[in-house]
Amino acid sequence: MAVRVPVVALTGYLGAGKTTVLNHLLRAPGARLGVVVNDFGAINVDAALVSGQVDEPASIAGGCLCCLPDTDGLDVALAKLSQPKLRLDAVIVEASGVADPPALARLIRFSGVPRVRPGGLVDVVDAAAYFDTVDPGTGLPPARFASATLVVINKTDRLPPEHRADILGRIADRVRESNPQVHIVETTHGRLDPALVLDTANPHDPIDELPLAAAAREAGETGDGEGHAHDHDGEAHPRADAVTVLATGPVDPGRLVDLIERPPPGVYRLKGTVTVDTGRGLRPHVVNLVGGQIHIAARPSIPKPGIPRPTSPGPGPGPGPGTAGPGSAADGGDGLVAIGLRLDLPGVQARLEAAVAPCTVRPTADDVRRLARYRRLSV
């Protein structure tokens, strides 16, 4: 069984800044990304990015992605980009401005491509134009947020300083009316920390092996394109926090599922490999949580790298008990990594340590069934 490639949906109204977010993600050093767009002519990625490329980007013609007569167009693109030889960290699907996020989420969730899994839906909104485009602010909140795992409130610098906090609070309230569990991050110029959304390549891989990523970084360095790699007005993008905890033996399925179903506040992604005591034997598993999307599967039998260290972990504990260091989960052992914004680092570490503590008693049949249910849903 091959490692499944996460597919991240990127949605947002025209002008919200989703292409700027995409450009920023493409310039992440070491990132090995595939990209699916409706029409390369409508994307603010330099033409050099697609010139001569046959494996990394894929274009779907025919208008809005979610209005295709069938899912074959998307599935063909995902099948192409999920080939093991590409060793991609993620595939990003940038939908057109009129695409329906719930429909796109369903297309990815029920894709017939066996080598992919949902990697979250990132919906970008324009803070200054929110109540003129997405939501009039009366009646029911927009249904689009129900399927989102992360809402990026972009262009916050365009709000009047004296009203900024009030407007951002009103937007967040409306988003959470539709989806109380969604994660929200405020940005300017689309500067979203890539570590929050995706993993990066093994540090031993040449970072410029993929011309797509190399060209995107070059465009940013020369000032081309809509996005920028540097800070504006001295403001840096929100940095993601990360906590890594090692597993020293087989874990209890109940404690593991408890953590995944109720992650610590602020945790957007949770990932790792663990060996679970099922009561009838030891079963290695790969665990992934993105927002409220849970994916649990048998660990691939092929050799694979350990849990990669996020590129921008932000402030957090250095190597020590329960954190990443030499010989840790980041280097190939069992363990879990939690990634999010403004995390209570000691609290998150305690939750992870409790979840991966060695199983000392026979697990209950109910806990084994809870884990098995998520495995069935992840097929």
Short mmCIF file of C-alpha atoms in Angstrom, two decimals:
data_model
loop_
_atom_site.label_atom_id
_atom_site.label_comp_id
_atom_site.label_asym_id
_atom_site.label_seq_id
_atom_site.Cartn_x
_atom_site.Cartn_y
_atom_site.Cartn_z
CA MET A 1 0.00 0.00 0.00
CA ALA A 2 1.47 3.34 -1.08
CA VAL A 3 1.41 6.52 0.97
CA ARG A 4 -1.65 8.58 0.01
CA VAL A 5 -1.04 12.12 -1.19
CA PRO A 6 -3.15 14.76 0.60
CA VAL A 7 -5.28 16.90 -1.71
CA VAL A 8 -5.79 20.44 -0.40
CA ALA A 9 -8.69 22.40 -1.90
CA LEU A 10 -8.11 26.16 -2.20
CA THR A 11 -11.28 28.18 -2.70
CA GLY A 12 -12.41 31.79 -2.48
CA TYR A 13 -14.30 34.50 -4.31
CA LEU A 14 -12.60 36.31 -7.18
CA GLY A 15 -10.22 38.87 -5.74
CA ALA A 16 -10.04 37.31 -2.27
CA GLY A 17 -6.37 36.46 -2.73
CA LYS A 18 -6.39 32.69 -3.12
CA THR A 19 -3.90 32.84 -6.00
CA THR A 20 -1.61 34.93 -3.81
CA VAL A 21 -1.89 32.25 -1.13
CA LEU A 22 -1.08 29.60 -3.74
CA ASN A 23 1.96 31.54 -4.94
CA HIS A 24 3.17 31.81 -1.35
CA LEU A 25 2.79 28.06 -0.79
CA LEU A 26 4.60 27.30 -4.05
CA ARG A 27 7.60 29.31 -2.88
CA ALA A 28 8.02 27.28 0.31
CA PRO A 29 11.59 25.89 0.17
CA GLY A 30 11.62 22.12 -0.06
CA ALA A 31 7.92 21.79 -0.85
CA ARG A 32 7.08 19.17 -3.46
CA LEU A 33 3.66 20.22 -4.70
CA GLY A 34 1.34 19.37 -7.53
CA VAL A 35 -1.21 21.95 -8.63
CA VAL A 36 -4.57 21.58 -10.36
CA VAL A 37 -6.22 24.70 -11.77
CA ASN A 38 -9.12 25.32 -14.13
CA ASP A 39 -7.26 27.56 -16.55
CA PHE A 40 -3.62 28.54 -16.38
CA GLY A 41 -4.49 31.77 -18.17
CA ALA A 42 -6.46 32.89 -15.12
CA ILE A 43 -3.79 32.21 -12.53
CA ASN A 44 -1.17 34.71 -11.43
CA VAL A 45 1.62 32.18 -11.51
CA ASP A 46 4.27 33.17 -14.05
CA ALA A 47 3.94 31.48 -17.46
CA ALA A 48 7.36 29.95 -16.87
CA LEU A 49 5.83 27.77 -14.18
CA VAL A 50 3.88 25.70 -16.67
CA SER A 51 6.24 25.88 -19.63
CA GLY A 52 7.49 22.39 -20.40
CA GLN A 53 5.94 20.86 -17.29
CA VAL A 54 4.31 17.46 -17.76
CA ASP A 55 4.07 16.03 -14.26
CA GLU A 56 3.59 18.77 -11.68
CA PRO A 57 0.75 21.04 -12.88
CA ALA A 58 -2.48 19.84 -14.48
CA SER A 59 -5.12 22.05 -16.09
CA ILE A 60 -8.81 21.26 -16.30
CA ALA A 61 -10.64 22.96 -19.14
CA GLY A 62 -14.37 23.56 -19.33
CA GLY A 63 -14.99 26.26 -16.77
CA CYS A 64 -15.75 25.84 -13.09
CA LEU A 65 -14.22 22.68 -11.66
CA CYS A 66 -17.40 21.74 -9.82
CA CYS A 67 -19.56 22.21 -12.92
CA LEU A 68 -17.82 19.53 -14.96
CA PRO A 69 -20.27 16.96 -16.38
CA ASP A 70 -18.47 14.27 -14.37
CA THR A 71 -15.50 13.89 -12.06
CA ASP A 72 -13.25 12.33 -14.67
CA GLY A 73 -11.34 15.56 -15.30
CA LEU A 74 -10.35 15.96 -11.68
CA ASP A 75 -9.69 12.25 -11.18
CA VAL A 76 -7.41 12.13 -14.22
CA ALA A 77 -5.41 15.06 -12.86
CA LEU A 78 -5.20 13.53 -9.37
CA ALA A 79 -4.19 10.13 -10.77
CA LYS A 80 -1.41 11.81 -12.71
CA LEU A 81 -0.11 13.82 -9.77
CA SER A 82 -0.33 11.01 -7.21
CA GLN A 83 2.06 8.72 -9.06
CA PRO A 84 4.62 7.46 -6.51
CA LYS A 85 7.53 8.40 -8.78
CA LEU A 86 6.72 12.10 -8.27
CA ARG A 87 7.00 11.82 -4.47
CA LEU A 88 4.79 14.88 -3.99
CA ASP A 89 4.03 16.14 -0.49
CA ALA A 90 0.60 17.44 -1.49
CA VAL A 91 -1.62 18.39 -4.39
CA ILE A 92 -3.37 21.77 -4.28
CA VAL A 93 -6.59 22.19 -6.24
CA GLU A 94 -7.23 25.89 -6.88
CA ALA A 95 -10.88 26.22 -7.84
CA SER A 96 -12.35 29.09 -9.82
CA GLY A 97 -13.88 32.01 -7.96
CA VAL A 98 -17.42 30.77 -8.58
CA ALA A 99 -16.77 27.19 -7.47
CA ASP A 100 -18.92 25.79 -4.68
CA PRO A 101 -16.63 24.67 -1.81
CA PRO A 102 -18.95 21.89 -0.51
CA ALA A 103 -19.19 20.45 -4.03
CA LEU A 104 -15.42 20.51 -4.45
CA ALA A 105 -14.97 18.87 -1.04
CA ARG A 106 -17.30 16.07 -2.12
CA LEU A 107 -15.41 15.58 -5.40
CA ILE A 108 -12.16 15.10 -3.50
CA ARG A 109 -13.67 13.02 -0.70
CA PHE A 110 -15.27 10.56 -3.12
CA SER A 111 -12.55 10.59 -5.75
CA GLY A 112 -11.95 7.23 -7.35
CA VAL A 113 -8.18 7.71 -7.21
CA PRO A 114 -6.78 5.28 -4.61
CA ARG A 115 -3.53 7.14 -3.95
CA VAL A 116 -5.05 10.37 -2.61
CA ARG A 117 -6.85 11.49 0.54
CA PRO A 118 -8.55 14.75 1.58
CA GLY A 119 -6.03 17.24 2.91
CA GLY A 120 -8.41 19.98 3.99
CA LEU A 121 -10.31 22.82 2.37
CA VAL A 122 -8.84 26.31 2.69
CA ASP A 123 -11.35 29.08 1.93
CA VAL A 124 -9.93 32.58 1.42
CA VAL A 125 -12.08 35.67 2.02
CA ASP A 126 -11.36 39.36 1.52
CA ALA A 127 -11.69 41.11 4.87
CA ALA A 128 -12.47 44.49 3.31
CA ALA A 129 -15.06 43.16 0.84
CA TYR A 130 -16.49 40.30 2.91
CA PHE A 131 -19.91 41.84 3.60
CA ASP A 132 -20.20 43.02 -0.02
CA THR A 133 -19.38 39.68 -1.64
CA VAL A 134 -19.55 36.58 0.53
CA ASP A 135 -22.09 37.49 3.16
CA PRO A 136 -24.59 40.37 3.52
CA GLY A 137 -24.43 39.84 7.27
CA THR A 138 -28.13 39.07 7.71
CA GLY A 139 -30.03 35.83 7.71
CA LEU A 140 -28.23 32.51 7.64
CA PRO A 141 -24.44 32.50 7.28
CA PRO A 142 -22.94 31.27 3.99
CA ALA A 143 -23.13 27.50 3.58
CA ARG A 144 -19.69 27.52 1.93
CA PHE A 145 -17.97 27.54 5.32
CA ALA A 146 -19.58 24.28 6.43
CA SER A 147 -17.06 22.24 4.44
CA ALA A 148 -14.01 24.40 5.21
CA THR A 149 -11.27 23.23 7.55
CA LEU A 150 -9.41 26.56 7.48
CA VAL A 151 -10.77 30.03 6.67
CA VAL A 152 -8.15 32.62 5.74
CA ILE A 153 -9.33 36.19 6.35
CA ASN A 154 -7.01 37.97 3.95
CA LYS A 155 -6.24 41.63 3.26
CA THR A 156 -6.77 42.65 6.89
CA ASP A 157 -4.45 45.61 6.28
CA ARG A 158 -7.13 47.19 4.10
CA LEU A 159 -9.51 47.60 7.02
CA PRO A 160 -9.68 50.98 8.79
CA PRO A 161 -7.48 50.60 11.89
CA GLU A 162 -10.15 52.02 14.18
CA HIS A 163 -12.72 49.43 13.01
CA ARG A 164 -10.41 46.48 12.25
CA ALA A 165 -10.98 44.48 15.42
CA ASP A 166 -14.76 44.91 15.23
CA ILE A 167 -14.99 43.89 11.56
CA LEU A 168 -12.73 40.87 12.01
CA GLY A 169 -14.77 39.78 15.02
CA ARG A 170 -18.02 40.05 13.04
CA ILE A 171 -16.55 38.01 10.17
CA ALA A 172 -15.30 35.31 12.54
CA ASP A 173 -18.70 35.15 14.25
CA ARG A 174 -20.47 34.64 10.92
CA VAL A 175 -18.01 31.95 9.85
CA ARG A 176 -18.45 30.08 13.11
CA GLU A 177 -22.23 30.30 12.87
CA SER A 178 -21.86 28.05 9.85
CA ASN A 179 -18.99 25.92 11.20
CA PRO A 180 -18.18 26.18 14.92
CA GLN A 181 -15.14 23.90 14.58
CA VAL A 182 -13.42 25.66 11.68
CA HIS A 183 -9.97 27.19 12.17
CA ILE A 184 -9.58 30.87 11.28
CA VAL A 185 -6.37 32.75 10.51
CA GLU A 186 -5.95 36.44 9.63
CA THR A 187 -3.40 37.37 6.97
CA THR A 188 -2.13 40.19 4.80
CA HIS A 189 -0.89 39.66 1.23
CA GLY A 190 -1.81 35.96 1.46
CA ARG A 191 1.13 35.18 3.73
CA LEU A 192 0.00 31.88 5.22
CA ASP A 193 2.61 29.73 6.95
CA PRO A 194 3.02 26.67 4.68
CA ALA A 195 3.63 24.46 7.73
CA LEU A 196 0.01 24.97 8.73
CA VAL A 197 -1.29 23.48 5.48
CA LEU A 198 1.27 20.99 4.17
CA ASP A 199 4.42 19.04 4.83
CA THR A 200 7.72 19.63 3.10
CA ALA A 201 10.08 17.24 1.41
CA ASN A 202 12.74 15.22 3.11
CA PRO A 203 15.57 17.65 3.94
CA HIS A 204 17.95 15.51 1.87
CA ASP A 205 15.94 16.06 -1.34
CA PRO A 206 17.21 18.78 -3.68
CA ILE A 207 14.82 21.66 -3.13
CA ASP A 208 14.98 22.72 -6.78
CA GLU A 209 14.29 19.27 -8.20
CA LEU A 210 10.79 20.42 -9.12
CA PRO A 211 10.96 23.29 -11.65
CA LEU A 212 7.47 24.44 -10.59
CA ALA A 213 8.58 25.31 -7.07
CA ALA A 214 11.91 26.73 -8.23
CA ALA A 215 10.26 29.03 -10.75
CA ALA A 216 7.74 30.22 -8.19
CA ARG A 217 10.51 31.17 -5.79
CA GLU A 218 12.41 32.91 -8.59
CA ALA A 219 9.32 34.90 -9.53
CA GLY A 220 8.97 36.03 -5.93
CA GLU A 221 12.61 37.06 -5.71
CA THR A 222 12.36 39.22 -8.84
CA GLY A 223 9.11 40.85 -7.83
CA ASP A 224 7.00 39.16 -10.52
CA GLY A 225 3.51 37.94 -9.76
CA GLU A 226 0.96 39.09 -7.25
CA GLY A 227 2.45 37.52 -4.14
CA HIS A 228 5.66 38.47 -2.33
CA ALA A 229 8.04 36.38 -0.29
CA HIS A 230 9.11 39.22 2.02
CA ASP A 231 7.26 41.01 4.79
CA HIS A 232 5.27 44.18 4.16
CA ASP A 233 5.33 47.11 6.57
CA GLY A 234 7.33 45.01 9.01
CA GLU A 235 4.49 42.52 9.46
CA ALA A 236 5.32 38.81 9.30
CA HIS A 237 2.76 36.15 8.54
CA PRO A 238 1.35 34.13 11.46
CA ARG A 239 3.80 31.36 12.33
CA ALA A 240 2.66 27.84 13.02
CA ASP A 241 3.56 26.08 16.26
CA ALA A 242 4.46 22.39 16.27
CA VAL A 243 4.77 19.80 19.03
CA THR A 244 6.29 16.36 18.40
CA VAL A 245 5.96 13.45 20.83
CA LEU A 246 7.52 10.00 20.50
CA ALA A 247 5.74 6.70 21.02
CA THR A 248 7.84 4.19 22.94
CA GLY A 249 5.53 1.21 22.51
CA PRO A 250 2.11 0.05 21.29
CA VAL A 251 -0.63 2.57 22.07
CA ASP A 252 -4.19 2.17 23.27
CA PRO A 253 -6.78 2.64 20.48
CA GLY A 254 -9.23 4.41 22.79
CA ARG A 255 -6.75 7.06 23.91
CA LEU A 256 -5.65 7.60 20.32
CA VAL A 257 -9.21 8.06 19.04
CA ASP A 258 -10.03 10.35 21.98
CA LEU A 259 -7.18 12.64 20.93
CA ILE A 260 -8.19 12.65 17.28
CA GLU A 261 -11.86 13.28 17.97
CA ARG A 262 -11.12 16.05 20.49
CA PRO A 263 -7.75 17.60 19.61
CA PRO A 264 -6.27 20.34 21.80
CA PRO A 265 -7.47 23.90 21.10
CA GLY A 266 -5.74 25.49 18.13
CA VAL A 267 -4.48 22.23 16.61
CA TYR A 268 -5.28 22.28 12.89
CA ARG A 269 -3.26 19.26 11.81
CA LEU A 270 -2.27 16.09 13.63
CA LYS A 271 -0.20 13.43 11.94
CA GLY A 272 2.08 10.54 12.64
CA THR A 273 2.64 6.81 12.72
CA VAL A 274 1.76 4.62 15.68
CA THR A 275 1.56 0.91 16.46
CA VAL A 276 -1.81 0.10 18.00
CA ASP A 277 -2.56 -2.77 20.38
CA THR A 278 -5.81 -4.24 19.05
CA GLY A 279 -6.04 -6.97 21.67
CA ARG A 280 -5.31 -9.55 18.99
CA GLY A 281 -2.00 -8.22 17.82
CA LEU A 282 -0.02 -5.11 17.04
CA ARG A 283 -1.09 -3.10 13.98
CA PRO A 284 0.95 -0.16 12.61
CA HIS A 285 -1.17 2.81 11.52
CA VAL A 286 -0.76 6.16 9.79
CA VAL A 287 -2.86 8.91 11.38
CA ASN A 288 -3.86 12.21 9.78
CA LEU A 289 -6.22 14.90 11.05
CA VAL A 290 -6.86 18.13 9.12
CA GLY A 291 -9.45 20.37 10.71
CA GLY A 292 -12.28 17.94 11.34
CA GLN A 293 -11.20 15.50 8.59
CA ILE A 294 -9.86 12.23 10.02
CA HIS A 295 -7.91 9.67 7.99
CA ILE A 296 -6.53 6.50 9.59
CA ALA A 297 -5.00 3.72 7.53
CA ALA A 298 -2.63 0.79 7.81
CA ARG A 299 0.95 1.92 7.64
CA PRO A 300 2.42 1.29 4.19
CA SER A 301 4.67 -1.74 4.05
CA ILE A 302 7.15 0.14 1.87
CA PRO A 303 9.95 2.02 3.64
CA LYS A 304 8.99 5.62 4.24
CA PRO A 305 10.53 8.64 5.97
CA GLY A 306 9.52 9.43 9.49
CA ILE A 307 7.41 12.36 10.56
CA PRO A 308 8.82 15.41 8.79
CA ARG A 309 9.67 18.44 10.82
CA PRO A 310 7.50 21.44 9.83
CA THR A 311 9.35 24.15 7.94
CA SER A 312 8.22 26.98 10.20
CA PRO A 313 7.50 25.54 13.63
CA GLY A 314 7.49 28.93 15.29
CA PRO A 315 8.27 29.41 18.94
CA GLY A 316 8.19 26.21 20.86
CA PRO A 317 10.17 23.82 23.03
CA GLY A 318 13.59 22.74 21.84
CA PRO A 319 14.74 19.15 21.71
CA GLY A 320 14.06 17.41 24.96
CA PRO A 321 11.63 14.94 26.50
CA GLY A 322 8.62 14.64 24.24
CA THR A 323 9.91 16.97 21.55
CA ALA A 324 11.65 16.45 18.25
CA GLY A 325 15.38 15.90 18.37
CA PRO A 326 18.02 13.50 17.07
CA GLY A 327 16.63 9.99 16.86
CA SER A 328 13.10 11.30 17.30
CA ALA A 329 9.90 10.76 15.33
CA ALA A 330 11.18 13.35 12.90
CA ASP A 331 13.94 10.90 12.01
CA GLY A 332 11.82 7.79 11.50
CA GLY A 333 10.31 6.54 14.78
CA ASP A 334 6.69 6.22 15.85
CA GLY A 335 5.08 9.36 17.18
CA LEU A 336 2.66 12.21 16.60
CA VAL A 337 3.05 15.83 15.51
CA ALA A 338 0.46 18.52 16.29
CA ILE A 339 0.53 21.72 14.23
CA GLY A 340 -1.53 24.85 14.76
CA LEU A 341 -1.56 28.50 15.74
CA ARG A 342 -1.13 29.98 19.20
CA LEU A 343 -0.90 26.56 20.82
CA ASP A 344 -0.61 25.97 24.54
CA LEU A 345 2.60 24.02 23.94
CA PRO A 346 2.86 22.28 27.34
CA GLY A 347 -0.84 21.42 27.24
CA VAL A 348 -0.63 20.00 23.73
CA GLN A 349 2.47 18.01 24.63
CA ALA A 350 0.70 16.52 27.65
CA ARG A 351 -2.28 15.46 25.52
CA LEU A 352 -0.03 13.84 22.92
CA GLU A 353 2.06 12.06 25.55
CA ALA A 354 -1.09 10.64 27.15
CA ALA A 355 -2.31 9.39 23.77
CA VAL A 356 0.91 7.59 22.86
CA ALA A 357 1.70 6.24 26.33
CA PRO A 358 2.37 2.47 26.14
CA CYS A 359 -0.76 0.36 26.44
CA THR A 360 -0.62 -1.51 29.76
CA VAL A 361 -4.03 -3.21 29.76
CA ARG A 362 -5.97 -5.09 27.11
CA PRO A 363 -7.96 -2.56 25.03
CA THR A 364 -11.73 -2.76 25.16
CA ALA A 365 -13.67 -4.15 22.21
CA ASP A 366 -15.51 -0.83 21.93
CA ASP A 367 -12.26 1.13 21.55
CA VAL A 368 -11.01 -1.30 18.91
CA ARG A 369 -14.28 -0.84 17.00
CA ARG A 370 -13.96 2.97 17.19
CA LEU A 371 -10.55 2.77 15.53
CA ALA A 372 -11.77 0.24 12.96
CA ARG A 373 -14.66 2.56 12.05
CA TYR A 374 -12.27 5.35 11.06
CA ARG A 375 -10.20 2.90 9.05
CA ARG A 376 -13.30 1.85 7.12
CA LEU A 377 -14.29 5.48 6.50
CA SER A 378 -10.76 6.23 5.27
CA VAL A 379 -10.80 3.62 2.51
#
